[in-house]
CSV table of C-alpha atoms in Angstrom, one decimal:
chain,number,residue,atom,x,y,z
A,1,MET,CA,32.4,13.3,-19.8
A,2,THR,CA,34.7,10.7,-21.4
A,3,ALA,CA,31.8,8.2,-21.3
A,4,ARG,CA,29.4,10.7,-22.9
A,5,ILE,CA,31.9,11.4,-25.7
A,6,ALA,CA,32.3,7.7,-26.3
A,7,GLN,CA,28.6,7.2,-26.5
A,8,LEU,CA,28.1,10.0,-29.0
A,9,SER,CA,31.0,8.7,-31.1
A,10,TRP,CA,29.4,5.3,-31.1
A,11,ILE,CA,26.1,6.7,-32.2
A,12,CYS,CA,27.7,8.6,-35.1
A,13,VAL,CA,29.5,5.5,-36.2
A,14,VAL,CA,26.2,3.5,-36.1
A,15,ILE,CA,24.3,6.2,-38.1
A,16,LEU,CA,27.1,6.4,-40.7
A,17,THR,CA,27.2,2.6,-40.9
A,18,LEU,CA,23.4,2.4,-41.2
A,19,THR,CA,23.3,5.0,-43.9
A,20,SER,CA,25.9,3.2,-46.0
A,21,HIS,CA,24.2,-0.1,-45.3
A,22,LEU,CA,20.8,1.1,-46.5
A,23,ALA,CA,22.3,2.8,-49.5
A,24,ALA,CA,24.2,-0.2,-50.6
A,25,GLN,CA,21.2,-2.6,-50.4
A,26,ASP,CA,20.2,-4.0,-53.8
A,27,SER,CA,16.5,-3.7,-54.7
A,28,SER,CA,16.3,-7.5,-54.7
A,29,ARG,CA,17.4,-7.5,-51.1
A,30,GLY,CA,14.2,-7.4,-48.9
A,31,GLY,CA,11.3,-6.4,-51.1
A,32,HIS,CA,8.9,-3.6,-51.8
A,33,LEU,CA,8.5,-2.6,-48.2
A,34,THR,CA,12.3,-2.3,-47.8
A,35,ASP,CA,12.6,0.0,-50.8
A,36,THR,CA,9.5,2.1,-50.0
A,37,TYR,CA,10.3,2.7,-46.3
A,38,ARG,CA,14.1,3.0,-46.4
A,39,PRO,CA,14.1,6.9,-46.1
A,40,VAL,CA,11.6,7.0,-43.2
A,41,ALA,CA,13.4,4.1,-41.4
A,42,GLY,CA,16.6,6.2,-41.6
A,43,GLN,CA,14.8,9.2,-40.2
A,44,LEU,CA,13.3,7.2,-37.3
A,45,ILE,CA,16.5,5.3,-36.4
A,46,GLY,CA,18.6,8.5,-36.6
A,47,ALA,CA,16.1,10.3,-34.3
A,48,ALA,CA,16.0,7.4,-31.8
A,49,LEU,CA,19.8,7.0,-31.6
A,50,THR,CA,20.4,10.7,-31.0
A,51,ASP,CA,17.5,11.3,-28.7
A,52,GLU,CA,18.0,11.8,-24.9
A,53,VAL,CA,14.4,12.6,-23.8
A,54,GLY,CA,13.3,8.9,-23.8
A,55,TRP,CA,16.2,7.9,-21.6
A,56,GLU,CA,15.3,10.8,-19.3
A,57,LYS,CA,11.8,9.5,-19.0
A,58,LEU,CA,13.1,6.1,-18.0
A,59,ILE,CA,15.3,7.7,-15.4
A,60,TYR,CA,12.3,9.6,-13.9
A,61,LEU,CA,10.2,6.5,-13.9
A,62,THR,CA,12.7,4.2,-12.2
A,63,THR,CA,14.4,6.8,-9.9
A,64,GLN,CA,11.7,9.2,-8.8
A,65,VAL,CA,8.7,6.8,-9.0
A,66,GLY,CA,10.4,3.4,-8.5
A,67,HIS,CA,8.6,0.1,-8.2
A,68,ARG,CA,4.9,0.0,-9.2
A,69,LEU,CA,2.9,-2.9,-7.9
A,70,SER,CA,-0.8,-2.9,-8.7
A,71,GLY,CA,-2.7,-1.0,-6.1
A,72,SER,CA,0.3,1.0,-5.0
A,73,ILE,CA,0.8,4.8,-4.8
A,74,GLY,CA,3.8,4.4,-7.1
A,75,LEU,CA,1.8,2.9,-9.9
A,76,GLU,CA,-0.8,5.5,-9.8
A,77,LYS,CA,1.8,8.3,-9.7
A,78,ALA,CA,3.4,6.8,-12.8
A,79,ILE,CA,0.0,6.5,-14.6
A,80,GLU,CA,-0.8,10.2,-13.9
A,81,TRP,CA,2.6,11.3,-15.0
A,82,ALA,CA,2.4,9.4,-18.3
A,83,GLY,CA,-1.0,10.7,-19.2
A,84,GLU,CA,0.0,14.3,-18.5
A,85,THR,CA,3.3,14.0,-20.4
A,86,MET,CA,1.7,12.4,-23.4
A,87,GLN,CA,-0.8,15.3,-23.6
A,88,LYS,CA,2.1,17.8,-23.4
A,89,GLU,CA,3.9,15.9,-26.2
A,90,GLY,CA,0.9,16.2,-28.5
A,91,LEU,CA,0.0,12.6,-28.8
A,92,GLU,CA,-3.7,12.2,-29.6
A,93,ASN,CA,-6.7,10.7,-27.7
A,94,VAL,CA,-4.8,10.2,-24.5
A,95,THR,CA,-7.0,8.1,-22.3
A,96,LEU,CA,-6.7,6.6,-18.8
A,97,GLN,CA,-8.8,3.5,-19.3
A,98,PRO,CA,-10.2,2.4,-15.8
A,99,VAL,CA,-9.1,-1.0,-14.6
A,100,MET,CA,-9.8,-2.6,-11.2
A,101,VAL,CA,-6.7,-4.5,-10.1
A,102,PRO,CA,-5.7,-6.8,-7.3
A,103,HIS,CA,-4.1,-5.1,-4.3
A,104,TRP,CA,-1.7,-7.4,-2.6
A,105,VAL,CA,0.5,-6.0,0.2
A,106,ARG,CA,3.7,-7.7,1.3
A,107,GLY,CA,4.2,-6.3,4.7
A,108,ALA,CA,7.1,-7.3,7.0
A,109,GLU,CA,8.6,-10.8,6.4
A,110,HIS,CA,11.6,-12.7,7.7
A,111,ALA,CA,12.9,-16.3,8.0
A,112,HIS,CA,15.5,-17.8,10.2
A,113,VAL,CA,17.1,-21.3,10.6
A,114,VAL,CA,17.0,-22.2,14.3
A,115,GLY,CA,18.5,-25.7,14.1
A,116,PRO,CA,20.8,-27.5,13.8
A,117,VAL,CA,22.6,-24.1,13.4
A,118,GLU,CA,21.3,-20.5,13.5
A,119,ARG,CA,21.4,-18.4,10.4
A,120,ARG,CA,19.2,-15.9,8.5
A,121,LEU,CA,17.4,-16.8,5.3
A,122,SER,CA,16.9,-14.1,2.7
A,123,ILE,CA,13.3,-14.4,1.4
A,124,LEU,CA,10.8,-12.6,-0.7
A,125,GLY,CA,7.1,-13.6,-0.2
A,126,LEU,CA,5.5,-14.7,-3.5
A,127,GLY,CA,2.9,-12.4,-4.9
A,128,ASN,CA,-0.7,-13.2,-3.9
A,129,SER,CA,0.5,-15.4,-0.9
A,130,VAL,CA,-1.3,-15.3,2.4
A,131,GLY,CA,0.7,-14.4,5.5
A,132,THR,CA,1.3,-16.5,8.6
A,133,GLY,CA,-1.7,-15.1,10.5
A,134,GLY,CA,0.3,-12.8,12.8
A,135,GLU,CA,2.3,-15.6,14.2
A,136,THR,CA,5.7,-17.2,13.5
A,137,ILE,CA,5.5,-20.6,12.0
A,138,GLU,CA,8.3,-23.0,13.2
A,139,ALA,CA,8.7,-26.3,11.4
A,140,SER,CA,11.2,-28.6,9.9
A,141,ILE,CA,12.1,-28.5,6.3
A,142,GLU,CA,11.2,-31.3,3.8
A,143,VAL,CA,13.3,-30.9,0.7
A,144,VAL,CA,11.9,-32.1,-2.7
A,145,GLY,CA,13.2,-31.7,-6.2
A,146,SER,CA,10.0,-32.2,-8.1
A,147,PHE,CA,6.3,-32.7,-7.7
A,148,ASP,CA,6.9,-36.4,-8.2
A,149,GLU,CA,9.2,-36.5,-5.1
A,150,LEU,CA,6.5,-34.6,-3.1
A,151,GLU,CA,3.9,-37.2,-4.0
A,152,GLU,CA,6.3,-40.1,-3.2
A,153,LEU,CA,6.9,-38.7,0.3
A,154,GLY,CA,3.2,-38.5,0.9
A,155,ARG,CA,1.1,-37.0,3.7
A,156,GLU,CA,2.9,-39.0,6.4
A,157,ARG,CA,6.2,-37.2,5.7
A,158,ILE,CA,4.8,-33.8,4.7
A,159,THR,CA,2.2,-33.0,7.3
A,160,GLY,CA,3.3,-30.2,9.6
A,161,LYS,CA,6.4,-29.5,7.6
A,162,ILE,CA,7.6,-26.6,5.4
A,163,VAL,CA,8.2,-28.0,1.9
A,164,LEU,CA,11.3,-26.6,0.1
A,165,TYR,CA,11.3,-27.0,-3.6
A,166,ALA,CA,15.0,-27.1,-4.2
A,167,VAL,CA,14.5,-27.8,-7.9
A,168,ASP,CA,17.1,-27.6,-10.7
A,169,TRP,CA,17.0,-24.7,-13.1
A,170,GLU,CA,15.7,-25.9,-16.4
A,171,GLY,CA,14.8,-22.5,-17.9
A,172,TYR,CA,12.1,-20.2,-16.7
A,173,GLY,CA,9.2,-21.9,-18.5
A,174,ARG,CA,9.8,-25.2,-16.8
A,175,THR,CA,11.0,-24.0,-13.4
A,176,VAL,CA,8.3,-21.3,-12.8
A,177,GLN,CA,5.6,-24.0,-12.2
A,178,TYR,CA,7.0,-24.6,-8.7
A,179,ARG,CA,6.5,-20.9,-7.9
A,180,SER,CA,3.1,-20.9,-9.4
A,181,ARG,CA,1.4,-23.9,-7.9
A,182,GLY,CA,4.0,-25.3,-5.4
A,183,ALA,CA,2.1,-24.0,-2.3
A,184,SER,CA,-1.2,-25.7,-3.2
A,185,GLU,CA,0.6,-29.0,-4.1
A,186,ALA,CA,2.4,-29.0,-0.8
A,187,ALA,CA,-0.8,-28.0,1.1
A,188,ARG,CA,-2.6,-31.1,-0.3
A,189,PHE,CA,-0.2,-33.2,1.7
A,190,GLY,CA,-0.5,-31.2,4.9
A,191,ALA,CA,2.4,-28.7,4.6
A,192,VAL,CA,2.2,-25.6,6.7
A,193,ALA,CA,4.2,-23.4,4.3
A,194,ALA,CA,6.2,-23.6,1.1
A,195,LEU,CA,9.6,-22.2,0.2
A,196,VAL,CA,10.7,-22.2,-3.4
A,197,ARG,CA,14.2,-21.9,-5.0
A,198,SER,CA,14.2,-18.6,-6.9
A,199,ALA,CA,13.5,-19.0,-10.6
A,200,THR,CA,16.9,-18.0,-12.0
A,201,GLY,CA,20.0,-19.6,-13.3
A,202,ASN,CA,22.4,-17.3,-11.6
A,203,SER,CA,22.3,-15.7,-8.1
A,204,LEU,CA,24.4,-13.4,-5.9
A,205,TYR,CA,22.3,-14.3,-2.9
A,206,THR,CA,19.2,-12.5,-4.3
A,207,PRO,CA,15.7,-13.9,-3.9
A,208,HIS,CA,13.3,-13.6,-6.8
A,209,THR,CA,9.6,-12.9,-6.2
A,210,GLY,CA,6.7,-13.5,-8.6
A,211,ALA,CA,3.1,-14.4,-8.8
A,212,MET,CA,1.7,-17.7,-7.3
A,213,ASN,CA,-1.8,-19.1,-7.5
A,214,TYR,CA,-3.9,-21.0,-5.1
A,215,ALA,CA,-6.0,-24.0,-6.2
A,216,ASP,CA,-9.6,-23.9,-5.1
A,217,ASP,CA,-9.5,-27.4,-3.7
A,218,ALA,CA,-6.4,-27.0,-1.4
A,219,PRO,CA,-5.7,-25.1,1.8
A,220,ARG,CA,-3.9,-21.7,1.4
A,221,ILE,CA,-0.5,-21.7,3.0
A,222,PRO,CA,2.2,-19.0,3.0
A,223,ALA,CA,4.8,-19.2,0.2
A,224,ALA,CA,8.1,-17.4,-0.3
A,225,ALA,CA,11.1,-17.6,-2.5
A,226,VAL,CA,14.6,-18.3,-1.1
A,227,THR,CA,17.9,-17.7,-2.7
A,228,VAL,CA,19.6,-20.3,-4.9
A,229,GLU,CA,22.4,-20.5,-2.3
A,230,ASP,CA,20.1,-21.2,0.6
A,231,ALA,CA,18.1,-23.7,-1.3
A,232,ALA,CA,21.3,-25.6,-2.2
A,233,TRP,CA,22.5,-25.4,1.4
A,234,MET,CA,19.3,-26.9,2.8
A,235,ARG,CA,19.3,-29.6,0.2
A,236,ARG,CA,22.9,-30.6,1.1
A,237,MET,CA,21.9,-30.6,4.8
A,238,ALA,CA,19.1,-33.0,4.0
A,239,GLU,CA,21.4,-35.2,2.0
A,240,ALA,CA,23.7,-35.3,5.0
A,241,GLY,CA,20.8,-36.5,7.2
A,242,GLU,CA,20.4,-33.2,9.1
A,243,THR,CA,17.0,-31.8,10.0
A,244,VAL,CA,16.8,-28.1,9.3
A,245,THR,CA,14.2,-26.2,11.3
A,246,VAL,CA,13.0,-22.8,10.1
A,247,GLN,CA,10.9,-20.0,11.6
A,248,LEU,CA,8.8,-18.1,9.1
A,249,TYR,CA,6.9,-14.8,9.6
A,250,MET,CA,4.9,-13.1,6.8
A,251,GLU,CA,2.4,-10.3,7.0
A,252,ALA,CA,1.3,-10.6,3.4
A,253,GLU,CA,-2.4,-10.0,2.7
A,254,MET,CA,-4.8,-9.3,-0.2
A,255,LEU,CA,-6.8,-6.1,0.1
A,256,PRO,CA,-10.0,-5.2,-1.8
A,257,ASP,CA,-9.4,-4.5,-5.5
A,258,ALA,CA,-8.0,-1.0,-6.3
A,259,GLU,CA,-8.6,1.5,-9.0
A,260,SER,CA,-6.0,1.7,-11.7
A,261,ALA,CA,-5.8,2.3,-15.5
A,262,ASN,CA,-4.3,1.4,-18.8
A,263,VAL,CA,-2.6,4.5,-20.3
A,264,ILE,CA,-3.5,4.9,-24.0
A,265,ALA,CA,-2.4,7.4,-26.6
A,266,GLU,CA,-2.2,7.3,-30.4
A,267,ILE,CA,-1.4,8.9,-33.7
A,268,THR,CA,-4.6,8.8,-35.7
A,269,GLY,CA,-4.3,7.2,-39.1
A,270,SER,CA,-4.5,9.5,-42.1
A,271,GLU,CA,-6.5,7.2,-44.5
A,272,MET,CA,-7.7,4.2,-42.4
A,273,PRO,CA,-8.0,5.5,-38.9
A,274,GLU,CA,-10.4,2.7,-37.9
A,275,GLU,CA,-7.6,0.2,-38.4
A,276,VAL,CA,-5.1,0.0,-35.5
A,277,VAL,CA,-1.6,-1.2,-34.8
A,278,VAL,CA,-1.1,-1.3,-31.0
A,279,MET,CA,2.1,-1.7,-29.1
A,280,GLY,CA,3.4,-1.4,-25.6
A,281,GLY,CA,4.6,-3.0,-22.4
A,282,HIS,CA,3.2,-3.5,-18.9
A,283,TYR,CA,3.6,-0.5,-16.7
A,284,ASP,CA,3.3,-2.2,-13.3
A,285,SER,CA,6.1,-4.0,-11.6
A,286,TRP,CA,6.8,-6.0,-8.5
A,287,ASP,CA,7.3,-4.1,-5.2
A,288,VAL,CA,11.1,-4.6,-5.2
A,289,GLY,CA,13.8,-2.9,-7.3
A,290,GLN,CA,12.7,-0.3,-9.8
A,291,GLY,CA,11.0,-2.3,-12.5
A,292,ALA,CA,13.6,-1.2,-15.0
A,293,HIS,CA,13.9,-4.2,-17.2
A,294,ASP,CA,10.5,-5.6,-16.2
A,295,ASP,CA,8.9,-3.7,-17.8
A,296,GLY,CA,9.7,0.0,-17.4
A,297,ALA,CA,12.2,0.2,-20.3
A,298,ALA,CA,9.7,-1.4,-22.7
A,299,SER,CA,6.8,0.8,-21.7
A,300,ILE,CA,8.9,4.0,-22.1
A,301,ALA,CA,10.4,2.7,-25.4
A,302,ALA,CA,7.0,2.0,-27.0
A,303,TRP,CA,5.6,5.3,-25.8
A,304,HIS,CA,8.7,7.3,-26.9
A,305,ALA,CA,8.6,5.6,-30.3
A,306,LEU,CA,5.2,7.2,-30.9
A,307,THR,CA,6.5,10.5,-29.6
A,308,LEU,CA,9.4,10.6,-32.1
A,309,ILE,CA,7.1,9.6,-35.0
A,310,HIS,CA,4.8,12.5,-34.0
A,311,GLN,CA,7.8,15.0,-33.6
A,312,LEU,CA,9.0,14.0,-37.1
A,313,GLY,CA,5.6,14.9,-38.5
A,314,LEU,CA,4.9,11.4,-39.7
A,315,ARG,CA,1.3,10.1,-39.8
A,316,PRO,CA,0.8,6.5,-41.0
A,317,ARG,CA,-2.3,5.4,-42.9
A,318,ARG,CA,-3.6,3.5,-40.0
A,319,THR,CA,-3.8,4.5,-36.3
A,320,LEU,CA,-0.7,3.7,-34.3
A,321,ARG,CA,-1.5,3.3,-30.7
A,322,VAL,CA,0.6,2.8,-27.5
A,323,VAL,CA,-0.8,1.1,-24.4
A,324,LEU,CA,0.9,1.0,-21.1
A,325,TRP,CA,-0.9,-2.0,-19.6
A,326,THR,CA,-1.6,-2.3,-15.9
A,327,ASN,CA,-1.5,-5.4,-13.7
A,328,GLU,CA,0.4,-7.9,-15.8
A,329,GLU,CA,2.5,-9.2,-12.9
A,330,ASN,CA,-0.3,-10.5,-10.6
A,331,GLY,CA,-3.6,-10.5,-12.5
A,332,LEU,CA,-3.4,-9.7,-16.2
A,333,ARG,CA,-6.4,-7.3,-15.7
A,334,GLY,CA,-5.0,-4.6,-18.0
A,335,GLY,CA,-4.6,-6.9,-21.0
A,336,ASN,CA,-8.1,-8.3,-20.5
A,337,ALA,CA,-9.6,-4.9,-19.9
A,338,TYR,CA,-8.1,-3.6,-23.2
A,339,ARG,CA,-9.5,-6.5,-25.1
A,340,ASP,CA,-13.0,-5.8,-23.6
A,341,TYR,CA,-12.5,-2.0,-24.4
A,342,VAL,CA,-12.0,-2.7,-28.1
A,343,LYS,CA,-14.2,-5.9,-28.3
A,344,ASP,CA,-16.5,-4.4,-31.0
A,345,VAL,CA,-13.6,-3.5,-33.3
A,346,ILE,CA,-11.0,-6.2,-32.6
A,347,ASP,CA,-11.1,-7.2,-36.2
A,348,ASN,CA,-9.7,-3.8,-37.0
A,349,HIS,CA,-6.6,-4.5,-35.1
A,350,VAL,CA,-4.1,-5.4,-37.7
A,351,ALA,CA,-1.2,-6.2,-35.4
A,352,ALA,CA,-0.2,-6.1,-31.7
A,353,ILE,CA,3.4,-5.6,-30.6
A,354,GLU,CA,4.6,-6.3,-27.0
A,355,MET,CA,8.0,-6.0,-25.4
A,356,ASP,CA,8.3,-7.9,-22.1
A,357,GLY,CA,11.6,-9.6,-22.0
A,358,GLY,CA,13.9,-7.0,-20.6
A,359,ASN,CA,15.9,-4.4,-22.5
A,360,GLU,CA,19.2,-6.2,-23.2
A,361,ARG,CA,20.6,-5.8,-26.7
A,362,PRO,CA,17.6,-6.1,-29.0
A,363,ILE,CA,18.0,-8.4,-32.0
A,364,GLY,CA,14.6,-8.6,-33.8
A,365,PHE,CA,11.0,-9.7,-33.6
A,366,GLY,CA,9.0,-12.9,-33.3
A,367,VAL,CA,5.8,-13.1,-35.3
A,368,THR,CA,2.6,-15.2,-34.8
A,369,VAL,CA,-0.6,-15.3,-36.7
A,370,PRO,CA,-3.1,-17.1,-34.4
A,371,GLY,CA,-4.5,-20.4,-35.7
A,372,ALA,CA,-1.5,-21.5,-37.6
A,373,GLN,CA,-0.4,-25.1,-37.0
A,374,GLY,CA,2.0,-27.2,-39.0
A,375,PRO,CA,1.1,-30.5,-40.6
A,376,SER,CA,0.9,-33.5,-38.3
A,377,ARG,CA,1.9,-37.1,-39.2
A,378,GLY,CA,2.0,-36.2,-42.8
A,379,MET,CA,-1.4,-34.6,-42.8
A,380,PRO,CA,-1.8,-31.0,-44.2
A,381,GLY,CA,-3.9,-29.8,-41.3
A,382,THR,CA,-7.5,-28.5,-41.4
A,383,PRO,CA,-8.5,-25.9,-44.0
A,384,ASP,CA,-8.6,-23.2,-41.3
A,385,GLN,CA,-5.1,-24.1,-40.3
A,386,GLN,CA,-3.9,-24.1,-43.8
A,387,VAL,CA,-5.3,-20.6,-44.2
A,388,ALA,CA,-3.6,-19.5,-41.0
A,389,ASN,CA,-0.3,-21.1,-42.1
A,390,SER,CA,-0.5,-19.1,-45.3
A,391,ARG,CA,-1.2,-15.9,-43.4
A,392,THR,CA,1.7,-16.6,-41.1
A,393,GLN,CA,4.1,-17.0,-44.1
A,394,ASN,CA,2.7,-13.8,-45.5
A,395,ALA,CA,3.3,-12.0,-42.2
A,396,LEU,CA,6.9,-13.4,-42.0
A,397,ASP,CA,7.6,-12.3,-45.5
A,398,LEU,CA,6.4,-8.8,-44.8
A,399,THR,CA,8.1,-8.4,-41.5
A,400,SER,CA,11.3,-9.8,-42.9
A,401,GLN,CA,11.3,-7.0,-45.4
A,402,ILE,CA,10.9,-4.5,-42.5
A,403,GLY,CA,13.6,-6.4,-40.7
A,404,VAL,CA,16.1,-5.5,-43.4
A,405,LEU,CA,15.6,-1.9,-42.5
A,406,LEU,CA,16.9,-2.7,-39.0
A,407,GLU,CA,20.0,-4.7,-39.9
A,408,GLY,CA,22.2,-1.6,-39.5
A,409,ILE,CA,21.5,-1.6,-35.8
A,410,GLU,CA,21.6,-5.4,-35.6
A,411,GLY,CA,17.8,-5.6,-35.0
A,412,GLY,CA,16.6,-7.3,-38.2
A,413,LEU,CA,16.2,-10.9,-37.1
A,414,ILE,CA,12.6,-12.1,-37.8
A,415,THR,CA,11.5,-15.4,-36.5
A,416,SER,CA,8.2,-17.3,-36.1
A,417,GLY,CA,6.7,-17.1,-32.6
A,418,GLY,CA,5.7,-13.9,-31.1
A,419,GLY,CA,3.3,-12.5,-28.5
A,420,GLY,CA,3.1,-11.7,-24.8
A,421,ALA,CA,0.8,-11.8,-21.8
A,422,ASP,CA,-0.9,-8.5,-22.4
A,423,ILE,CA,-1.6,-9.0,-26.1
A,424,ALA,CA,-2.6,-12.6,-25.6
A,425,PRO,CA,-6.3,-11.7,-25.2
A,426,LEU,CA,-6.1,-9.9,-28.6
A,427,MET,CA,-4.3,-12.8,-30.2
A,428,GLN,CA,-7.0,-15.2,-28.9
A,429,GLU,CA,-9.4,-13.1,-31.0
A,430,GLY,CA,-7.2,-13.6,-34.1
A,431,VAL,CA,-5.0,-10.5,-34.0
A,432,PRO,CA,-1.4,-11.1,-35.2
A,433,GLY,CA,1.1,-10.7,-32.5
A,434,LEU,CA,4.8,-9.6,-32.4
A,435,ALA,CA,7.3,-9.7,-29.6
A,436,LEU,CA,10.5,-7.6,-29.6
A,437,ARG,CA,13.4,-10.1,-28.9
A,438,THR,CA,16.7,-9.5,-27.1
A,439,VAL,CA,19.8,-11.6,-26.6
A,440,GLY,CA,18.3,-12.6,-23.2
A,441,GLU,CA,21.7,-13.2,-21.6
A,442,HIS,CA,21.1,-11.8,-18.1
A,443,TYR,CA,17.4,-11.0,-17.8
A,444,PHE,CA,16.6,-13.7,-15.3
A,445,ASP,CA,19.6,-12.7,-13.2
A,446,TRP,CA,17.6,-9.5,-12.2
A,447,HIS,CA,14.0,-10.6,-12.9
A,448,HIS,CA,11.6,-9.8,-10.0
A,449,THR,CA,14.4,-8.8,-7.6
A,450,ASP,CA,15.8,-5.7,-5.8
A,451,ALA,CA,18.5,-5.7,-8.5
A,452,ASP,CA,16.1,-4.8,-11.3
A,453,THR,CA,17.4,-1.2,-11.5
A,454,ILE,CA,18.2,1.2,-14.2
A,455,ASP,CA,22.0,0.7,-13.9
A,456,LYS,CA,21.3,-2.7,-15.5
A,457,VAL,CA,19.9,-1.1,-18.7
A,458,SER,CA,22.3,0.2,-21.4
A,459,PRO,CA,21.2,3.6,-22.9
A,460,VAL,CA,22.4,2.3,-26.2
A,461,ASP,CA,20.2,-0.8,-26.0
A,462,PHE,CA,17.3,1.3,-24.9
A,463,LYS,CA,17.6,3.6,-27.9
A,464,LYS,CA,17.9,0.7,-30.3
A,465,ALA,CA,14.6,-0.7,-28.9
A,466,VAL,CA,12.9,2.7,-29.4
A,467,ALA,CA,14.2,2.7,-33.0
A,468,MET,CA,13.0,-0.8,-33.7
A,469,LEU,CA,9.5,-0.2,-32.3
A,470,ALA,CA,9.2,3.0,-34.2
A,471,VAL,CA,10.2,1.5,-37.5
A,472,MET,CA,8.2,-1.7,-37.1
A,473,GLY,CA,5.1,0.1,-35.7
A,474,TYR,CA,5.1,2.8,-38.3
A,475,VAL,CA,5.6,0.5,-41.3
A,476,LEU,CA,2.9,-1.9,-40.1
A,477,ALA,CA,0.5,1.0,-39.7
A,478,ASP,CA,1.4,2.6,-43.0
A,479,MET,CA,1.9,-0.2,-45.5
A,480,PRO,CA,-0.9,-0.8,-48.0
A,481,GLU,CA,-1.6,-4.4,-47.1
A,482,ARG,CA,-2.6,-5.9,-43.7
A,483,LEU,CA,0.0,-8.0,-42.0
A,484,ASP,CA,-2.1,-11.2,-42.1
A,485,GLY,CA,-3.0,-10.7,-45.8
A,486,ARG,CA,-6.7,-10.2,-45.2
């Protein structure tokens, strides 16, 4: 009860602060969008911060449905529930767009060190990996810190071994390559399996799974993630001249593609219904944890933003659409299927917004207009690039005006560079992309682990995300001009 009172008190303070902040803004601060949409932004933010239904939806998704890997009963249960609930809430044109998705099954898995000491290894098989063929692989570990080290050791040292990528954490973008293609690179030199240090900077003995890909020109060998602690231990053992021998058993297998769906709903535009602003997150997750940060909170936040807009009786000029994309984690089938679904009217998509970086404290949006590229070596760029650069600046100017409306909840930072995996197919066709940004302090501590659970999500941060998506989505759909200036 004390925590509930504290939360309500905080919300009241935020609303009062926001109201005074917006009222005190000078007309020169922001621009015409700031002035025009100040009242509706206040409505949306107030509704989002005092609402409890969105949070209850997230509790249901994470607690009663749980993780939602493509092809699983959990994902299909979540899809059916979302479609039915959207209908009850009065959202329009609710559609379950059919998508065939990969169906990878983990099965039982375990690993043990059998020499020079005995100890258990905590592992998570990497998504799309093959299994060990019903047998236990026993082999010595060859530790490498990079692909260059792997190549230097060569086939003579690697054949018959289990390669361990005990790589340093250099941020997700640089480190994830070892998870993605490490197995195929090791297999080229005769490795029988690959273990990969989990892609995280911090660990409490928690392995992180994630998708891996096999090259067509290399044998397919089993691949699993190990904890940061175990990777460091095996590396130190190797440096001490000790040979570590491991037994690995994995039942992982890829089954035939399964039926799934993107969940789509919208508020039809009042004046230009053919033009669309689409926003959402990916509804699937890995088969561990609850998929709370990745990407359940984002999916529910985008969905509930539309629900609040509808409940307030607001209808923008353009159509505002939410999509809960399926199969982002190990196939990207949902994003590609949506692109194909709207291929004849892609030019009518004026913006696409994605949230897929967890739901820590949200701070703003990144924005990209495809085709923009800065001058190179003193040259101004091609005429097409100059046009795209101009459109990017126009988009940044407009979204910055919208950002001013979010400063009262510390969500007004607008930067260049936005997008996401599920809206990438749209952006490749020229649709401007936005990404909701957070502080990103702990996301990769929980990413793709059993620890990605709802207790890691703050209700306050979730409600802020709902508010930010509602304001940004509504204004982009209602403002007179298109975001890219066309």
